[in-house]
Amino acid sequence: GAGVSQSPRYKVAKRGQDVALRCDPISGHVSLFWYQQALGQGPEFLTYFQNEAQLDKSGLPSDRFFAERPEGSVSTLKIQRTQQEDSAVYLCASSSGGLAGGGQNEQFFGPGTRLTVL
Amino acid sequence: AQKVTQAQTEISVVEKEDVTLDCVYETRDTTYYLFWYKQPPSGELVFLIRRNSFDEQNEISGRYSWNFQKSTSSFNFTITASQVVDSAVYFCALSEELGSARQLTFGSGTQLTVLP
């Protein structure tokens, strides 16, 4: 399809396990964002990539969270030693433009990965 | 720091009623962008509208309309003649021009239920 895809859609992990969440942005999109959405809340920013460069990771809650986008397309969000408070929906979004030139392009969101940590 | 407040947690209306969802924002930036997204039960966020801070014209798109007022820092969303398919969580969001990533800051959302 032409939209943002994420996999897996659902992930159940035991506390202490490592998980990897994948995002396939819209082809050609320069910007890629990760957000975390807790139950009953709005999404919260985690990190931002412009092509392969991670320009902002200020929203990552701890050093257990790590994201990469090595070739400027697919991105992976990794959570090490998962804890119960990591349970949330993880949303990926992409947009066509980068930061140069100003303005704000629409962000297209994927369906999310629902992570449950037992 | 930027902040978005959606004071209405849940709203329930009967089909064909009009409903307004409130959004109040805070920002120190003079250039910023406001958004509304819809999140149906399937979970995917659907873009509805984007406004920049220099454009205070209200906008109408079919049954949807938006009222942007800088004087009160509000960006309210009205659905006219609501339908059951409008039932979803609606999020207002803000993005600052000077933000390092221009990430979206979301409100906590308003759950709209339209009853038949």
Short mmCIF file of C-alpha atoms in Angstrom, two decimals:
data_model
loop_
_atom_site.label_atom_id
_atom_site.label_comp_id
_atom_site.label_asym_id
_atom_site.label_seq_id
_atom_site.Cartn_x
_atom_site.Cartn_y
_atom_site.Cartn_z
CA GLY A 1 0.00 0.00 0.00
CA ALA A 2 0.94 3.64 -0.23
CA GLY A 3 0.59 4.49 3.44
CA VAL A 4 2.82 4.13 6.48
CA SER A 5 3.01 0.56 7.68
CA GLN A 6 4.12 -0.79 11.03
CA SER A 7 4.90 -4.25 12.28
CA PRO A 8 4.04 -6.11 14.32
CA ARG A 9 0.60 -4.69 14.99
CA TYR A 10 0.54 -6.34 18.40
CA LYS A 11 3.40 -7.42 20.62
CA VAL A 12 3.27 -9.07 24.01
CA ALA A 13 6.52 -9.18 25.91
CA LYS A 14 7.53 -10.44 29.30
CA ARG A 15 9.12 -7.90 31.55
CA GLY A 16 12.83 -7.75 30.84
CA GLN A 17 12.60 -8.83 27.21
CA ASP A 18 13.91 -6.73 24.34
CA VAL A 19 11.53 -5.74 21.54
CA ALA A 20 11.96 -4.23 18.09
CA LEU A 21 9.21 -2.31 16.34
CA ARG A 22 9.39 -1.60 12.63
CA CYS A 23 8.13 1.34 10.60
CA ASP A 24 7.95 1.56 6.81
CA PRO A 25 7.29 5.18 5.90
CA ILE A 26 5.77 6.43 2.70
CA SER A 27 8.34 6.07 -0.06
CA GLY A 28 10.42 9.20 -0.51
CA HIS A 29 9.38 10.81 2.73
CA VAL A 30 12.28 12.64 4.32
CA SER A 31 10.96 12.99 7.86
CA LEU A 32 10.08 10.18 10.22
CA PHE A 33 8.67 10.52 13.73
CA TRP A 34 8.02 8.06 16.54
CA TYR A 35 5.30 8.76 19.11
CA GLN A 36 4.13 6.86 22.18
CA GLN A 37 0.43 6.81 23.01
CA ALA A 38 -0.61 5.61 26.45
CA LEU A 39 -4.17 4.45 26.98
CA GLY A 40 -6.60 7.36 27.00
CA GLN A 41 -3.93 9.91 26.16
CA GLY A 42 -2.71 11.77 23.13
CA PRO A 43 0.45 10.66 21.36
CA GLU A 44 3.71 11.95 22.79
CA PHE A 45 6.82 12.62 20.74
CA LEU A 46 9.74 10.25 21.12
CA THR A 47 12.23 10.94 18.34
CA TYR A 48 12.70 12.43 14.87
CA PHE A 49 14.75 11.46 11.82
CA GLN A 50 15.52 13.54 8.77
CA ASN A 51 16.67 10.93 6.27
CA GLU A 52 19.14 8.78 8.23
CA ALA A 53 20.05 11.46 10.75
CA GLN A 54 18.41 11.36 14.16
CA LEU A 55 18.02 15.08 14.82
CA ASP A 56 15.96 14.95 17.97
CA LYS A 57 15.67 12.20 20.56
CA SER A 58 14.56 14.38 23.43
CA GLY A 59 11.34 12.45 23.94
CA LEU A 60 12.89 9.04 24.52
CA PRO A 61 11.96 8.20 28.13
CA SER A 62 15.13 6.35 29.05
CA ASP A 63 18.34 4.93 27.66
CA ARG A 64 16.50 1.63 27.20
CA PHE A 65 14.88 3.19 24.13
CA PHE A 66 16.86 3.32 20.92
CA ALA A 67 15.82 4.17 17.37
CA GLU A 68 17.58 3.94 14.05
CA ARG A 69 16.97 4.63 10.37
CA PRO A 70 20.24 3.51 8.78
CA GLU A 71 19.34 3.98 5.12
CA GLY A 72 16.91 6.82 5.47
CA SER A 73 13.81 4.74 4.86
CA VAL A 74 12.74 1.95 7.24
CA SER A 75 13.10 2.72 10.92
CA THR A 76 13.27 0.48 13.97
CA LEU A 77 12.43 1.43 17.53
CA LYS A 78 14.07 -0.88 20.03
CA ILE A 79 13.20 -1.14 23.67
CA GLN A 80 15.58 -3.04 25.90
CA ARG A 81 14.64 -4.75 29.14
CA THR A 82 10.98 -3.83 28.78
CA GLN A 83 9.02 -2.73 31.82
CA GLN A 84 5.30 -2.58 32.44
CA GLU A 85 5.24 1.19 32.03
CA ASP A 86 6.41 0.71 28.45
CA SER A 87 2.99 -0.72 27.58
CA ALA A 88 1.48 1.64 25.02
CA VAL A 89 0.76 2.07 21.34
CA TYR A 90 3.83 3.15 19.39
CA LEU A 91 2.99 5.28 16.38
CA CYS A 92 5.20 6.08 13.45
CA ALA A 93 4.57 9.05 11.16
CA SER A 94 6.29 10.32 8.05
CA SER A 95 6.16 13.56 6.12
CA SER A 96 7.53 14.61 2.78
CA GLY A 97 9.63 17.61 3.74
CA GLY A 98 12.53 18.15 6.06
CA LEU A 99 13.27 21.02 8.39
CA ALA A 100 14.93 23.32 5.85
CA GLY A 101 12.73 25.85 4.15
CA GLY A 102 10.29 26.25 6.97
CA GLY A 103 6.67 25.30 6.96
CA GLN A 104 5.06 22.20 8.31
CA ASN A 105 4.09 19.28 6.19
CA GLU A 106 1.29 16.96 7.09
CA GLN A 107 2.37 13.91 9.05
CA PHE A 108 0.92 10.62 7.88
CA PHE A 109 0.51 8.08 10.63
CA GLY A 110 0.77 4.32 10.59
CA PRO A 111 -1.67 2.02 12.41
CA GLY A 112 0.66 1.66 15.39
CA THR A 113 2.10 -1.24 17.33
CA ARG A 114 0.32 -2.08 20.55
CA LEU A 115 2.94 -3.26 23.05
CA THR A 116 1.84 -5.04 26.17
CA VAL A 117 4.46 -5.86 28.78
CA LEU A 118 3.43 -8.50 31.29
CA ALA B 1 6.92 25.15 26.11
CA GLN B 2 3.97 24.31 23.95
CA LYS B 3 0.81 22.83 25.36
CA VAL B 4 -2.57 21.82 24.00
CA THR B 5 -5.64 21.48 26.20
CA GLN B 6 -8.81 19.67 25.24
CA ALA B 7 -10.99 20.11 28.29
CA GLN B 8 -13.81 17.90 27.03
CA THR B 9 -12.88 14.30 27.73
CA GLU B 10 -16.09 12.79 26.38
CA ILE B 11 -19.05 14.15 24.45
CA SER B 12 -22.17 12.26 23.52
CA VAL B 13 -24.73 13.57 21.03
CA VAL B 14 -27.65 12.22 19.10
CA GLU B 15 -27.32 11.88 15.36
CA LYS B 16 -27.96 15.08 13.39
CA GLU B 17 -27.04 17.31 16.30
CA ASP B 18 -24.22 19.81 15.88
CA VAL B 19 -21.23 19.42 18.16
CA THR B 20 -18.19 21.61 18.90
CA LEU B 21 -14.91 20.26 20.17
CA ASP B 22 -12.78 22.77 22.03
CA CYS B 23 -9.03 23.23 21.77
CA VAL B 24 -6.87 25.76 23.58
CA TYR B 25 -3.15 26.02 22.98
CA GLU B 26 -0.09 27.68 24.47
CA THR B 27 3.04 28.62 22.59
CA ARG B 28 5.80 31.22 22.71
CA ASP B 29 6.48 30.92 19.02
CA THR B 30 5.05 33.50 16.63
CA THR B 31 4.88 30.99 13.81
CA TYR B 32 3.11 27.76 14.55
CA TYR B 33 0.72 25.26 13.05
CA LEU B 34 -2.46 23.77 14.39
CA PHE B 35 -3.96 20.45 13.44
CA TRP B 36 -6.95 18.25 14.04
CA TYR B 37 -6.71 14.48 13.75
CA LYS B 38 -9.40 11.82 14.02
CA GLN B 39 -8.66 8.46 15.61
CA PRO B 40 -11.39 5.88 14.92
CA PRO B 41 -11.52 2.61 16.85
CA SER B 42 -9.09 1.07 14.35
CA GLY B 43 -6.43 3.29 15.89
CA GLU B 44 -4.96 5.03 12.88
CA LEU B 45 -4.73 8.82 13.12
CA VAL B 46 -6.47 10.52 10.22
CA PHE B 47 -5.45 14.06 9.29
CA LEU B 48 -8.35 16.52 9.09
CA ILE B 49 -6.89 20.01 8.83
CA ARG B 50 -3.79 22.16 9.22
CA ARG B 51 -3.76 25.92 9.86
CA ASN B 52 -0.79 28.19 10.22
CA SER B 53 -0.68 31.02 12.73
CA PHE B 54 -0.90 33.72 10.07
CA ASP B 55 -4.13 32.46 8.62
CA GLU B 56 -7.07 33.14 10.88
CA GLN B 57 -9.69 32.52 8.26
CA ASN B 58 -12.23 30.02 9.37
CA GLU B 59 -12.56 26.99 7.17
CA ILE B 60 -15.45 24.81 6.16
CA SER B 61 -15.18 21.41 4.58
CA GLY B 62 -18.50 19.70 4.12
CA ARG B 63 -19.98 19.11 7.57
CA TYR B 64 -16.73 20.14 9.26
CA SER B 65 -15.75 23.68 10.19
CA TRP B 66 -12.93 25.17 12.20
CA ASN B 67 -12.81 28.43 14.15
CA PHE B 68 -9.29 29.75 14.76
CA GLN B 69 -9.02 32.70 17.17
CA LYS B 70 -5.53 33.87 18.09
CA SER B 71 -6.92 36.33 20.64
CA THR B 72 -8.14 33.45 22.77
CA SER B 73 -5.57 30.87 21.59
CA SER B 74 -8.33 28.57 20.49
CA PHE B 75 -8.89 26.34 17.49
CA ASN B 76 -12.32 24.80 17.83
CA PHE B 77 -13.83 22.16 15.59
CA THR B 78 -17.53 21.89 14.77
CA ILE B 79 -19.30 18.97 13.17
CA THR B 80 -22.67 19.89 11.73
CA ALA B 81 -25.44 17.32 11.50
CA SER B 82 -23.33 14.64 13.18
CA GLN B 83 -23.44 11.05 12.00
CA VAL B 84 -22.71 7.76 13.74
CA VAL B 85 -19.56 7.39 11.61
CA ASP B 86 -18.21 10.53 13.27
CA SER B 87 -17.78 8.58 16.50
CA ALA B 88 -14.06 8.62 17.28
CA VAL B 89 -11.44 10.29 19.42
CA TYR B 90 -10.47 13.70 18.07
CA PHE B 91 -7.08 15.22 18.78
CA CYS B 92 -5.97 18.80 18.46
CA ALA B 93 -2.23 19.27 17.94
CA LEU B 94 0.33 22.06 17.72
CA SER B 95 3.68 22.31 15.97
CA GLU B 96 6.12 25.17 16.45
CA GLU B 97 8.26 26.53 13.62
CA LEU B 98 11.25 26.81 15.92
CA GLY B 99 10.93 23.33 17.31
CA SER B 100 13.97 21.18 16.68
CA ALA B 101 11.87 18.58 14.97
CA ARG B 102 8.59 20.40 14.47
CA GLN B 103 7.01 17.48 16.22
CA LEU B 104 3.34 17.54 17.04
CA THR B 105 2.23 18.22 20.58
CA PHE B 106 -1.18 16.66 21.08
CA GLY B 107 -3.99 17.35 23.47
CA SER B 108 -5.43 14.47 25.45
CA GLY B 109 -8.27 14.02 22.99
CA THR B 110 -12.06 14.19 23.06
CA GLN B 111 -14.04 10.98 22.72
CA LEU B 112 -17.08 11.77 20.59
CA THR B 113 -19.95 9.32 20.57
CA VAL B 114 -22.80 9.90 18.14
CA LEU B 115 -25.87 7.90 19.03
CA PRO B 116 -28.37 6.79 16.39
#
